[in-house]
Amino acid sequence: MSEAPATQLHTSRAGFGPAPELTALRDGEGVRRVTMPFGADVWMVTRYADVREVLSDHGRFAMAVESDFLMPVAQPSEEKKAQMRAGNLLAFDPPEHTRLRRMLTPEFTARRISRLEPRVGALVEEHLDAMERAGAPADLVPSFAMPIPSLVICELLGVPYADRSGFGDRARRILDLRLSLEERAAARVESRLYMIDLVTRIKADPGDELLGMLLREHGDDLTVNEMAGIGNLLLLAGHETTANMLALGTLALLRNPDQLELLREQPELIEPAIEELLRWLSIVHSGTMKITRTEVVIAGQVIPPGEFVMCVLPAANRDPALMSDPERLDITRGTPGHVAFGHGVHHCLGAPLARMEMRIAFPALLRRFPGLRTVGAEAHFRDSSVVYGVTSLDVTW
């Protein structure tokens, strides 16, 4: 089989959906070996059933260590690799993954998350008040979509709000695919050093924040490096993903006025609407990188052991095998089984928190501004990042 040229094929988009090349790959051969810009050869898996198989079978598809495929030239030492992996649930398979996740799961149950709802509601109203006072037009990204998840995850973890701009800048550099590998690696190191300092400060006086809880209940079982890794992952994932869902989801509803009107008329549809937006937008381009432990067959293609495998989530979530008419946004269907949050043991731990934030934020925005609409130039999609979204969204009401 011939190899595709170096490309960022897995991040290719056409507006809200995957690029035609990805759709053609899914509907054709299903899996293809691609040479990535950073030099590694990766098998891209695009069909829904195959993606679920890869993500659920850690016996045949092991979690790949990021440095193994991102740093083909200047490899860090084994000690540095271990430090950077420590505490990162996305860097381990069971049993180590199970050990770490078991400590965190109680804080992300629906019951625990419900305790945050009043605070999230207050933050949403505060930002809507500020938008209304400032008047139209407004850029929804910095005024609403970005700050709310940022504040929520700051308060959950115990990150001082004054530090928000710093971690926001580091997060953007970590996720920005336009930057060199060295620049992104440097941002990761900066982020970990910050989190080590924060953990050290909280350790001296643990409070009710999540990191304080972990220190009180599991302090003897977790190293400072592991605590920092846990905090870093939650900070990055809890901020960027939900923020981009709020902005891009709003734009999707505005571009589909029949669905927007339906949600206004039937606000009880908010939960299925969120699931459909998660599927239809699939803002995380790919699942965690895997490496084959043994010879496997995907979509009829034999893949040897030791090969990198990447699951393309936007293509899988619009697979006709998942549902009929997958290209259409339909907020009434709820999309059971989508893989926007991944699948298997690495299914997103923070999914209940993200769902709760969207369940509060979307209806509040639509209630406050019944005439909400876009203004000015076309939206600029954020297609050069690990997390898809829009860089700005000018609206009026």
mmCIF file of C-alpha atoms in Angstrom:
data_model
loop_
_atom_site.group_PDB
_atom_site.id
_atom_site.type_symbol
_atom_site.label_atom_id
_atom_site.label_comp_id
_atom_site.label_asym_id
_atom_site.label_seq_id
_atom_site.Cartn_x
_atom_site.Cartn_y
_atom_site.Cartn_z
ATOM 1 C CA MET A 1 0.000 0.000 0.000
ATOM 2 C CA SER A 2 1.345 3.425 -0.895
ATOM 3 C CA GLU A 3 1.747 5.932 1.911
ATOM 4 C CA ALA A 4 0.093 9.309 1.980
ATOM 5 C CA PRO A 5 2.343 12.376 1.983
ATOM 6 C CA ALA A 6 3.195 14.197 5.176
ATOM 7 C CA THR A 7 0.042 15.926 6.323
ATOM 8 C CA GLN A 8 -2.199 16.800 9.238
ATOM 9 C CA LEU A 9 -4.957 14.797 7.621
ATOM 10 C CA HIS A 10 -6.607 13.898 10.922
ATOM 11 C CA THR A 11 -7.209 17.588 11.737
ATOM 12 C CA SER A 12 -8.591 18.452 8.291
ATOM 13 C CA ARG A 13 -12.063 20.001 8.475
ATOM 14 C CA ALA A 14 -14.746 21.373 6.220
ATOM 15 C CA GLY A 15 -16.595 23.787 8.472
ATOM 16 C CA PHE A 16 -18.198 21.775 11.265
ATOM 17 C CA GLY A 17 -17.400 18.345 9.851
ATOM 18 C CA PRO A 18 -14.404 16.305 8.732
ATOM 19 C CA ALA A 19 -12.774 17.189 5.428
ATOM 20 C CA PRO A 20 -13.954 15.300 2.317
ATOM 21 C CA GLU A 21 -10.648 13.398 2.258
ATOM 22 C CA LEU A 22 -11.410 11.897 5.687
ATOM 23 C CA THR A 23 -14.971 11.045 4.716
ATOM 24 C CA ALA A 24 -13.694 9.358 1.546
ATOM 25 C CA LEU A 25 -11.138 7.409 3.584
ATOM 26 C CA ARG A 26 -13.823 6.217 6.021
ATOM 27 C CA ASP A 27 -16.208 5.240 3.237
ATOM 28 C CA GLY A 28 -13.419 3.626 1.219
ATOM 29 C CA GLU A 29 -10.511 1.684 2.654
ATOM 30 C CA GLY A 30 -11.285 2.701 6.253
ATOM 31 C CA VAL A 31 -7.686 2.737 7.454
ATOM 32 C CA ARG A 32 -4.553 4.210 5.911
ATOM 33 C CA ARG A 33 -0.915 4.587 6.848
ATOM 34 C CA VAL A 34 0.091 8.252 6.893
ATOM 35 C CA THR A 35 3.422 9.943 7.476
ATOM 36 C CA MET A 36 2.879 12.728 9.996
ATOM 37 C CA PRO A 37 4.695 16.093 9.859
ATOM 38 C CA PHE A 38 6.711 15.127 12.943
ATOM 39 C CA GLY A 39 8.104 12.118 11.077
ATOM 40 C CA ALA A 40 6.241 9.154 12.543
ATOM 41 C CA ASP A 41 4.168 6.764 10.434
ATOM 42 C CA VAL A 42 0.664 6.375 11.840
ATOM 43 C CA TRP A 43 -2.284 4.199 10.854
ATOM 44 C CA MET A 44 -5.421 6.357 10.766
ATOM 45 C CA VAL A 45 -8.630 4.537 11.702
ATOM 46 C CA THR A 46 -11.836 6.264 10.617
ATOM 47 C CA ARG A 47 -14.843 3.923 10.892
ATOM 48 C CA TYR A 48 -17.039 3.987 13.977
ATOM 49 C CA ALA A 49 -16.870 0.260 14.783
ATOM 50 C CA ASP A 50 -13.108 0.126 14.232
ATOM 51 C CA VAL A 51 -12.527 3.208 16.406
ATOM 52 C CA ARG A 52 -14.501 1.653 19.260
ATOM 53 C CA GLU A 53 -12.557 -1.571 18.882
ATOM 54 C CA VAL A 54 -9.181 0.168 19.061
ATOM 55 C CA LEU A 55 -10.123 2.398 21.991
ATOM 56 C CA SER A 56 -11.633 -0.438 24.031
ATOM 57 C CA ASP A 57 -8.933 -3.074 23.586
ATOM 58 C CA HIS A 58 -5.872 -2.047 25.602
ATOM 59 C CA GLY A 59 -4.667 -5.630 25.408
ATOM 60 C CA ARG A 60 -3.865 -5.308 21.694
ATOM 61 C CA PHE A 61 -3.604 -1.506 21.447
ATOM 62 C CA ALA A 62 -1.386 -0.052 24.142
ATOM 63 C CA MET A 63 -1.244 3.602 25.085
ATOM 64 C CA ALA A 64 1.689 5.133 23.226
ATOM 65 C CA VAL A 65 4.150 7.287 25.163
ATOM 66 C CA GLU A 66 3.890 10.735 23.616
ATOM 67 C CA SER A 67 7.632 11.304 23.449
ATOM 68 C CA ASP A 68 8.024 8.154 21.359
ATOM 69 C CA PHE A 69 6.111 9.611 18.426
ATOM 70 C CA LEU A 70 6.522 13.367 18.960
ATOM 71 C CA MET A 71 10.248 13.487 19.562
ATOM 72 C CA PRO A 72 11.881 11.374 16.867
ATOM 73 C CA VAL A 73 15.124 13.346 17.007
ATOM 74 C CA ALA A 74 15.850 14.851 20.441
ATOM 75 C CA GLN A 75 14.570 12.126 22.761
ATOM 76 C CA PRO A 76 14.425 13.028 26.462
ATOM 77 C CA SER A 77 16.060 10.731 28.988
ATOM 78 C CA GLU A 78 14.067 7.857 30.492
ATOM 79 C CA GLU A 79 14.020 9.740 33.804
ATOM 80 C CA LYS A 80 12.595 12.848 32.124
ATOM 81 C CA LYS A 81 10.024 10.741 30.275
ATOM 82 C CA ALA A 82 8.899 9.190 33.564
ATOM 83 C CA GLN A 83 8.592 12.611 35.186
ATOM 84 C CA MET A 84 6.521 13.995 32.340
ATOM 85 C CA ARG A 85 4.225 10.945 32.273
ATOM 86 C CA ALA A 86 3.667 10.749 36.036
ATOM 87 C CA GLY A 87 0.021 11.185 36.990
ATOM 88 C CA ASN A 88 -1.199 11.594 33.389
ATOM 89 C CA LEU A 89 -4.052 9.131 33.005
ATOM 90 C CA LEU A 90 -3.686 9.357 29.215
ATOM 91 C CA ALA A 91 -0.150 7.967 29.420
ATOM 92 C CA PHE A 92 -1.016 4.651 31.068
ATOM 93 C CA ASP A 93 -3.036 1.494 30.597
ATOM 94 C CA PRO A 94 -4.329 -0.694 33.423
ATOM 95 C CA PRO A 95 -3.272 -1.500 36.065
ATOM 96 C CA GLU A 96 -1.489 1.859 36.564
ATOM 97 C CA HIS A 97 -4.307 3.747 34.877
ATOM 98 C CA THR A 98 -6.812 1.962 37.122
ATOM 99 C CA ARG A 99 -4.862 2.955 40.245
ATOM 100 C CA LEU A 100 -4.867 6.646 39.308
ATOM 101 C CA ARG A 101 -8.425 6.794 37.994
ATOM 102 C CA ARG A 102 -9.867 5.067 41.069
ATOM 103 C CA MET A 103 -8.652 7.957 43.220
ATOM 104 C CA LEU A 104 -10.261 10.573 40.976
ATOM 105 C CA THR A 105 -13.544 8.942 39.996
ATOM 106 C CA PRO A 106 -15.428 9.860 43.214
ATOM 107 C CA GLU A 107 -14.953 13.569 42.433
ATOM 108 C CA PHE A 108 -16.529 13.215 38.986
ATOM 109 C CA THR A 109 -19.689 11.323 39.786
ATOM 110 C CA ALA A 110 -23.002 12.979 38.877
ATOM 111 C CA ARG A 111 -23.730 13.525 42.578
ATOM 112 C CA ARG A 112 -20.449 15.325 43.230
ATOM 113 C CA ILE A 113 -20.691 17.360 40.044
ATOM 114 C CA SER A 114 -24.200 18.501 41.013
ATOM 115 C CA ARG A 115 -22.672 20.349 43.981
ATOM 116 C CA LEU A 116 -20.956 22.668 41.498
ATOM 117 C CA GLU A 117 -24.141 23.571 39.617
ATOM 118 C CA PRO A 118 -25.063 26.659 41.694
ATOM 119 C CA ARG A 119 -21.577 28.089 41.271
ATOM 120 C CA VAL A 120 -21.543 27.390 37.528
ATOM 121 C CA GLY A 121 -24.962 29.015 37.201
ATOM 122 C CA ALA A 122 -23.719 32.091 39.028
ATOM 123 C CA LEU A 123 -20.617 32.360 36.824
ATOM 124 C CA VAL A 124 -22.732 32.074 33.689
ATOM 125 C CA GLU A 125 -25.100 34.831 34.837
ATOM 126 C CA GLU A 126 -22.196 37.089 35.840
ATOM 127 C CA HIS A 127 -20.699 36.856 32.367
ATOM 128 C CA LEU A 128 -24.031 37.361 30.649
ATOM 129 C CA ASP A 129 -24.583 40.456 32.830
ATOM 130 C CA ALA A 130 -21.183 41.777 31.775
ATOM 131 C CA MET A 131 -21.967 41.179 28.097
ATOM 132 C CA GLU A 132 -25.293 42.956 28.420
ATOM 133 C CA ARG A 133 -23.728 45.945 30.199
ATOM 134 C CA ALA A 134 -20.990 46.260 27.581
ATOM 135 C CA GLY A 135 -23.540 46.063 24.803
ATOM 136 C CA ALA A 136 -23.488 44.526 21.358
ATOM 137 C CA PRO A 137 -21.591 43.457 19.426
ATOM 138 C CA ALA A 138 -19.477 41.131 21.536
ATOM 139 C CA ASP A 139 -16.925 38.429 20.852
ATOM 140 C CA LEU A 140 -18.467 35.385 22.490
ATOM 141 C CA VAL A 141 -15.141 33.553 22.825
ATOM 142 C CA PRO A 142 -13.342 35.806 25.363
ATOM 143 C CA SER A 143 -16.518 37.191 26.935
ATOM 144 C CA PHE A 144 -18.352 33.927 27.576
ATOM 145 C CA ALA A 145 -17.038 30.654 26.137
ATOM 146 C CA MET A 146 -13.456 30.779 27.430
ATOM 147 C CA PRO A 147 -13.707 32.322 30.914
ATOM 148 C CA ILE A 148 -16.521 30.171 32.334
ATOM 149 C CA PRO A 149 -14.860 26.727 31.984
ATOM 150 C CA SER A 150 -11.581 28.361 32.997
ATOM 151 C CA LEU A 151 -13.053 29.670 36.247
ATOM 152 C CA VAL A 152 -14.812 26.391 36.967
ATOM 153 C CA ILE A 153 -11.695 24.259 36.580
ATOM 154 C CA CYS A 154 -9.631 26.814 38.536
ATOM 155 C CA GLU A 155 -12.037 26.633 41.458
ATOM 156 C CA LEU A 156 -12.322 22.852 41.249
ATOM 157 C CA LEU A 157 -8.558 22.313 41.338
ATOM 158 C CA GLY A 158 -7.630 25.213 43.591
ATOM 159 C CA VAL A 159 -5.756 27.229 40.961
ATOM 160 C CA PRO A 160 -5.657 30.952 41.872
ATOM 161 C CA TYR A 161 -7.688 32.871 39.316
ATOM 162 C CA ALA A 162 -4.815 35.340 38.962
ATOM 163 C CA ASP A 163 -2.862 32.502 37.324
ATOM 164 C CA ARG A 164 -5.540 31.899 34.659
ATOM 165 C CA SER A 165 -3.904 33.879 31.866
ATOM 166 C CA GLY A 166 -0.632 32.051 32.410
ATOM 167 C CA PHE A 167 -2.079 28.568 32.172
ATOM 168 C CA GLY A 168 -4.312 29.660 29.297
ATOM 169 C CA ASP A 169 -1.265 30.765 27.326
ATOM 170 C CA ARG A 170 0.575 27.524 28.094
ATOM 171 C CA ALA A 171 -2.463 25.462 27.090
ATOM 172 C CA ARG A 172 -2.686 27.223 23.730
ATOM 173 C CA ARG A 173 1.000 26.571 23.053
ATOM 174 C CA ILE A 174 0.721 22.914 24.018
ATOM 175 C CA LEU A 175 -2.219 22.403 21.654
ATOM 176 C CA ASP A 176 -1.061 24.635 18.778
ATOM 177 C CA LEU A 177 0.018 22.362 15.926
ATOM 178 C CA ARG A 178 1.633 25.299 14.099
ATOM 179 C CA LEU A 179 4.399 25.461 16.712
ATOM 180 C CA SER A 180 7.526 23.340 16.609
ATOM 181 C CA LEU A 181 7.805 20.206 18.719
ATOM 182 C CA GLU A 182 10.403 21.980 20.836
ATOM 183 C CA GLU A 183 8.086 24.928 21.547
ATOM 184 C CA ARG A 184 5.214 22.658 22.515
ATOM 185 C CA ALA A 185 7.497 20.537 24.695
ATOM 186 C CA ALA A 186 8.771 23.664 26.458
ATOM 187 C CA ALA A 187 5.179 24.690 27.231
ATOM 188 C CA ARG A 188 4.557 21.251 28.739
ATOM 189 C CA VAL A 189 7.592 21.613 30.971
ATOM 190 C CA GLU A 190 6.487 25.107 32.067
ATOM 191 C CA SER A 191 3.009 23.791 32.826
ATOM 192 C CA ARG A 192 4.329 20.914 34.925
ATOM 193 C CA LEU A 193 6.685 23.186 36.887
ATOM 194 C CA TYR A 194 3.769 25.501 37.644
ATOM 195 C CA MET A 195 1.628 22.613 38.822
ATOM 196 C CA ILE A 196 4.421 21.199 41.016
ATOM 197 C CA ASP A 197 4.661 24.599 42.705
ATOM 198 C CA LEU A 198 0.874 24.721 43.160
ATOM 199 C CA VAL A 199 0.766 21.204 44.626
ATOM 200 C CA THR A 200 3.545 22.123 47.041
ATOM 201 C CA ARG A 201 1.599 25.195 48.189
ATOM 202 C CA ILE A 202 -1.660 23.246 48.609
ATOM 203 C CA LYS A 203 0.164 20.464 50.427
ATOM 204 C CA ALA A 204 1.099 22.976 53.135
ATOM 205 C CA ASP A 205 -2.566 23.840 53.693
ATOM 206 C CA PRO A 206 -4.995 21.546 51.820
ATOM 207 C CA GLY A 207 -8.540 22.865 51.503
ATOM 208 C CA ASP A 208 -11.723 21.668 49.813
ATOM 209 C CA GLU A 209 -10.284 21.839 46.300
ATOM 210 C CA LEU A 210 -9.756 18.607 44.342
ATOM 211 C CA LEU A 211 -5.977 18.670 44.775
ATOM 212 C CA GLY A 212 -6.425 19.245 48.501
ATOM 213 C CA MET A 213 -8.812 16.303 48.691
ATOM 214 C CA LEU A 214 -6.332 14.070 46.878
ATOM 215 C CA LEU A 215 -3.566 15.110 49.239
ATOM 216 C CA ARG A 216 -5.662 14.408 52.326
ATOM 217 C CA GLU A 217 -7.062 11.095 51.167
ATOM 218 C CA HIS A 218 -4.275 9.734 48.967
ATOM 219 C CA GLY A 219 -1.216 11.744 49.915
ATOM 220 C CA ASP A 220 0.700 8.607 50.887
ATOM 221 C CA ASP A 221 -0.116 6.929 47.565
ATOM 222 C CA LEU A 222 0.730 9.775 45.186
ATOM 223 C CA THR A 223 4.047 11.507 44.536
ATOM 224 C CA VAL A 224 4.256 15.252 43.936
ATOM 225 C CA ASN A 225 5.007 14.486 40.279
ATOM 226 C CA GLU A 226 1.869 12.363 40.027
ATOM 227 C CA MET A 227 -0.222 15.070 41.664
ATOM 228 C CA ALA A 228 1.188 17.602 39.218
ATOM 229 C CA GLY A 229 0.415 15.314 36.273
ATOM 230 C CA ILE A 230 -3.174 14.819 37.418
ATOM 231 C CA GLY A 231 -3.635 18.559 37.901
ATOM 232 C CA ASN A 232 -2.094 19.388 34.542
ATOM 233 C CA LEU A 233 -4.288 16.968 32.633
ATOM 234 C CA LEU A 234 -7.488 18.170 34.309
ATOM 235 C CA LEU A 235 -6.545 21.821 33.875
ATOM 236 C CA LEU A 236 -5.813 21.433 30.170
ATOM 237 C CA ALA A 237 -8.720 19.142 29.328
ATOM 238 C CA GLY A 238 -11.272 20.872 31.557
ATOM 239 C CA HIS A 239 -10.581 24.306 30.115
ATOM 240 C CA GLU A 240 -9.966 23.961 26.390
ATOM 241 C CA THR A 241 -12.558 21.356 25.448
ATOM 242 C CA THR A 242 -15.622 22.837 27.128
ATOM 243 C CA ALA A 243 -14.686 26.368 26.079
ATOM 244 C CA ASN A 244 -14.496 25.375 22.433
ATOM 245 C CA MET A 245 -17.734 23.382 22.673
ATOM 246 C CA LEU A 246 -19.559 26.465 23.994
ATOM 247 C CA ALA A 247 -18.307 28.696 21.167
ATOM 248 C CA LEU A 248 -18.543 26.230 18.299
ATOM 249 C CA GLY A 249 -21.812 24.803 19.595
ATOM 250 C CA THR A 250 -23.371 28.261 19.650
ATOM 251 C CA LEU A 251 -22.235 28.877 16.093
ATOM 252 C CA ALA A 252 -23.626 25.498 15.014
ATOM 253 C CA LEU A 253 -27.036 26.370 16.437
ATOM 254 C CA LEU A 254 -26.991 29.830 14.840
ATOM 255 C CA ARG A 255 -26.108 28.251 11.481
ATOM 256 C CA ASN A 256 -28.970 25.752 11.900
ATOM 257 C CA PRO A 257 -31.878 28.053 12.824
ATOM 258 C CA ASP A 258 -34.454 25.264 12.714
ATOM 259 C CA GLN A 259 -32.570 23.438 15.473
ATOM 260 C CA LEU A 260 -32.047 26.651 17.429
ATOM 261 C CA GLU A 261 -35.757 27.438 17.287
ATOM 262 C CA LEU A 262 -36.619 23.895 18.348
ATOM 263 C CA LEU A 263 -34.362 24.207 21.390
ATOM 264 C CA ARG A 264 -35.926 27.573 22.287
ATOM 265 C CA GLU A 265 -39.422 26.084 22.029
ATOM 266 C CA GLN A 266 -38.533 22.872 23.857
ATOM 267 C CA PRO A 267 -35.779 23.641 26.395
ATOM 268 C CA GLU A 268 -36.158 20.114 27.772
ATOM 269 C CA LEU A 269 -34.247 18.994 24.667
ATOM 270 C CA ILE A 270 -31.011 20.467 26.038
ATOM 271 C CA GLU A 271 -29.523 17.113 27.071
ATOM 272 C CA PRO A 272 -30.048 15.320 23.732
ATOM 273 C CA ALA A 273 -28.994 18.551 22.009
ATOM 274 C CA ILE A 274 -25.670 18.506 23.857
ATOM 275 C CA GLU A 275 -25.046 14.892 22.857
ATOM 276 C CA GLU A 276 -25.826 15.667 19.236
ATOM 277 C CA LEU A 277 -23.562 18.722 19.254
ATOM 278 C CA LEU A 278 -20.769 16.647 20.792
ATOM 279 C CA ARG A 279 -21.121 14.089 18.009
ATOM 280 C CA TRP A 280 -21.654 16.500 15.142
ATOM 281 C CA LEU A 281 -18.769 18.785 16.097
ATOM 282 C CA SER A 282 -16.291 16.249 17.557
ATOM 283 C CA ILE A 283 -13.940 19.018 18.633
ATOM 284 C CA VAL A 284 -11.171 16.590 19.686
ATOM 285 C CA HIS A 285 -9.749 15.409 16.374
ATOM 286 C CA SER A 286 -8.319 12.102 17.505
ATOM 287 C CA GLY A 287 -8.312 9.616 20.328
ATOM 288 C CA THR A 288 -5.180 8.950 22.313
ATOM 289 C CA MET A 289 -2.351 7.518 20.226
ATOM 290 C CA LYS A 290 -2.025 3.735 20.445
ATOM 291 C CA ILE A 291 0.712 1.293 19.594
ATOM 292 C CA THR A 292 -0.016 -2.281 18.525
ATOM 293 C CA ARG A 293 1.173 -4.957 20.967
ATOM 294 C CA THR A 294 0.674 -7.707 18.395
ATOM 295 C CA GLU A 295 -0.353 -8.139 14.785
ATOM 296 C CA VAL A 296 -3.899 -6.840 14.286
ATOM 297 C CA VAL A 297 -6.383 -6.570 11.431
ATOM 298 C CA ILE A 298 -8.450 -3.396 11.048
ATOM 299 C CA ALA A 299 -10.856 -2.938 8.140
ATOM 300 C CA GLY A 300 -9.131 -5.849 6.415
ATOM 301 C CA GLN A 301 -5.695 -4.243 6.754
ATOM 302 C CA VAL A 302 -2.992 -6.250 8.536
ATOM 303 C CA ILE A 303 -0.982 -4.035 10.887
ATOM 304 C CA PRO A 304 2.225 -5.434 12.423
ATOM 305 C CA PRO A 305 3.156 -5.107 16.103
ATOM 306 C CA GLY A 306 4.874 -1.890 17.195
ATOM 307 C CA GLU A 307 2.898 0.380 14.844
ATOM 308 C CA PHE A 308 1.208 3.640 15.859
ATOM 309 C CA VAL A 309 -2.583 3.803 15.473
ATOM 310 C CA MET A 310 -4.707 6.957 15.613
ATOM 311 C CA CYS A 311 -8.509 7.069 15.781
ATOM 312 C CA VAL A 312 -10.129 9.926 13.848
ATOM 313 C CA LEU A 313 -13.165 10.868 15.936
ATOM 314 C CA PRO A 314 -14.977 13.327 13.594
ATOM 315 C CA ALA A 315 -15.060 10.731 10.812
ATOM 316 C CA ALA A 316 -16.235 7.983 13.181
ATOM 317 C CA ASN A 317 -18.985 10.140 14.656
ATOM 318 C CA ARG A 318 -20.407 10.820 11.188
ATOM 319 C CA ASP A 319 -20.213 7.206 10.047
ATOM 320 C CA PRO A 320 -23.482 6.103 8.376
ATOM 321 C CA ALA A 321 -23.036 2.848 10.309
ATOM 322 C CA LEU A 322 -23.722 4.787 13.527
ATOM 323 C CA MET A 323 -26.999 6.343 12.363
ATOM 324 C CA SER A 324 -28.955 7.400 9.318
ATOM 325 C CA ASP A 325 -28.245 10.808 7.813
ATOM 326 C CA PRO A 326 -25.217 11.502 10.068
ATOM 327 C CA GLU A 327 -24.330 14.752 8.298
ATOM 328 C CA ARG A 328 -27.527 16.389 9.552
ATOM 329 C CA LEU A 329 -27.650 18.127 12.944
ATOM 330 C CA ASP A 330 -30.728 16.795 14.750
ATOM 331 C CA ILE A 331 -30.934 17.733 18.426
ATOM 332 C CA THR A 332 -33.822 15.348 19.081
ATOM 333 C CA ARG A 333 -31.897 12.112 18.617
ATOM 334 C CA GLY A 334 -29.360 12.416 21.431
ATOM 335 C CA THR A 335 -26.778 10.270 19.608
ATOM 336 C CA PRO A 336 -26.267 7.358 21.994
ATOM 337 C CA GLY A 337 -22.841 5.799 21.598
ATOM 338 C CA HIS A 338 -20.885 8.690 20.072
ATOM 339 C CA VAL A 339 -17.141 8.708 20.706
ATOM 340 C CA ALA A 340 -16.620 12.452 21.230
ATOM 341 C CA PHE A 341 -15.418 11.675 24.777
ATOM 342 C CA GLY A 342 -13.459 8.637 23.649
ATOM 343 C CA HIS A 343 -14.353 5.080 24.584
ATOM 344 C CA GLY A 344 -13.185 2.305 26.879
ATOM 345 C CA VAL A 345 -11.087 2.736 29.995
ATOM 346 C CA HIS A 346 -9.812 6.127 28.804
ATOM 347 C CA HIS A 347 -13.294 7.577 28.276
ATOM 348 C CA CYS A 348 -13.087 11.200 29.426
ATOM 349 C CA LEU A 349 -13.179 11.387 33.220
ATOM 350 C CA GLY A 350 -14.491 14.957 33.126
ATOM 351 C CA ALA A 351 -17.430 14.232 30.798
ATOM 352 C CA PRO A 352 -20.050 14.781 33.550
ATOM 353 C CA LEU A 353 -18.539 18.188 34.357
ATOM 354 C CA ALA A 354 -18.455 19.245 30.694
ATOM 355 C CA ARG A 355 -22.054 18.151 30.162
ATOM 356 C CA MET A 356 -23.205 20.032 33.252
ATOM 357 C CA GLU A 357 -21.476 23.259 32.190
ATOM 358 C CA MET A 358 -23.049 23.086 28.727
ATOM 359 C CA ARG A 359 -26.460 22.176 30.155
ATOM 360 C CA ILE A 360 -26.391 25.418 32.164
ATOM 361 C CA ALA A 361 -24.569 27.736 29.750
ATOM 362 C CA PHE A 362 -26.373 27.135 26.432
ATOM 363 C CA PRO A 363 -29.951 27.722 27.709
ATOM 364 C CA ALA A 364 -28.881 30.738 29.775
ATOM 365 C CA LEU A 365 -27.258 32.361 26.741
ATOM 366 C CA LEU A 366 -30.316 31.736 24.561
ATOM 367 C CA ARG A 367 -32.731 33.003 27.229
ATOM 368 C CA ARG A 368 -30.773 36.179 27.863
ATOM 369 C CA PHE A 369 -30.373 37.063 24.193
ATOM 370 C CA PRO A 370 -33.383 35.753 22.217
ATOM 371 C CA GLY A 371 -32.226 37.704 19.159
ATOM 372 C CA LEU A 372 -28.675 36.317 19.246
ATOM 373 C CA ARG A 373 -27.039 36.252 15.816
ATOM 374 C CA THR A 374 -23.607 36.496 14.239
ATOM 375 C CA VAL A 375 -22.262 39.724 12.808
ATOM 376 C CA GLY A 376 -19.326 40.768 10.687
ATOM 377 C CA ALA A 377 -16.905 38.483 8.914
ATOM 378 C CA GLU A 378 -17.183 34.740 8.586
ATOM 379 C CA ALA A 379 -16.075 32.735 11.623
ATOM 380 C CA HIS A 380 -12.402 31.831 11.752
ATOM 381 C CA PHE A 381 -12.122 28.156 12.588
ATOM 382 C CA ARG A 382 -9.326 27.029 14.855
ATOM 383 C CA ASP A 383 -8.085 24.219 12.658
ATOM 384 C CA SER A 384 -4.438 24.247 13.698
ATOM 385 C CA SER A 385 -5.007 23.002 17.227
ATOM 386 C CA VAL A 386 -5.458 19.631 18.918
ATOM 387 C CA VAL A 387 -8.899 20.934 19.976
ATOM 388 C CA TYR A 388 -11.116 22.325 17.200
ATOM 389 C CA GLY A 389 -13.097 25.530 17.636
ATOM 390 C CA VAL A 390 -13.304 29.150 16.554
ATOM 391 C CA THR A 391 -10.770 31.842 17.402
ATOM 392 C CA SER A 392 -13.526 34.464 17.664
ATOM 393 C CA LEU A 393 -17.282 34.695 17.310
ATOM 394 C CA ASP A 394 -18.775 38.178 16.968
ATOM 395 C CA VAL A 395 -22.452 38.272 17.925
ATOM 396 C CA THR A 396 -25.197 40.792 18.466
ATOM 397 C CA TRP A 397 -28.695 40.604 19.903
#
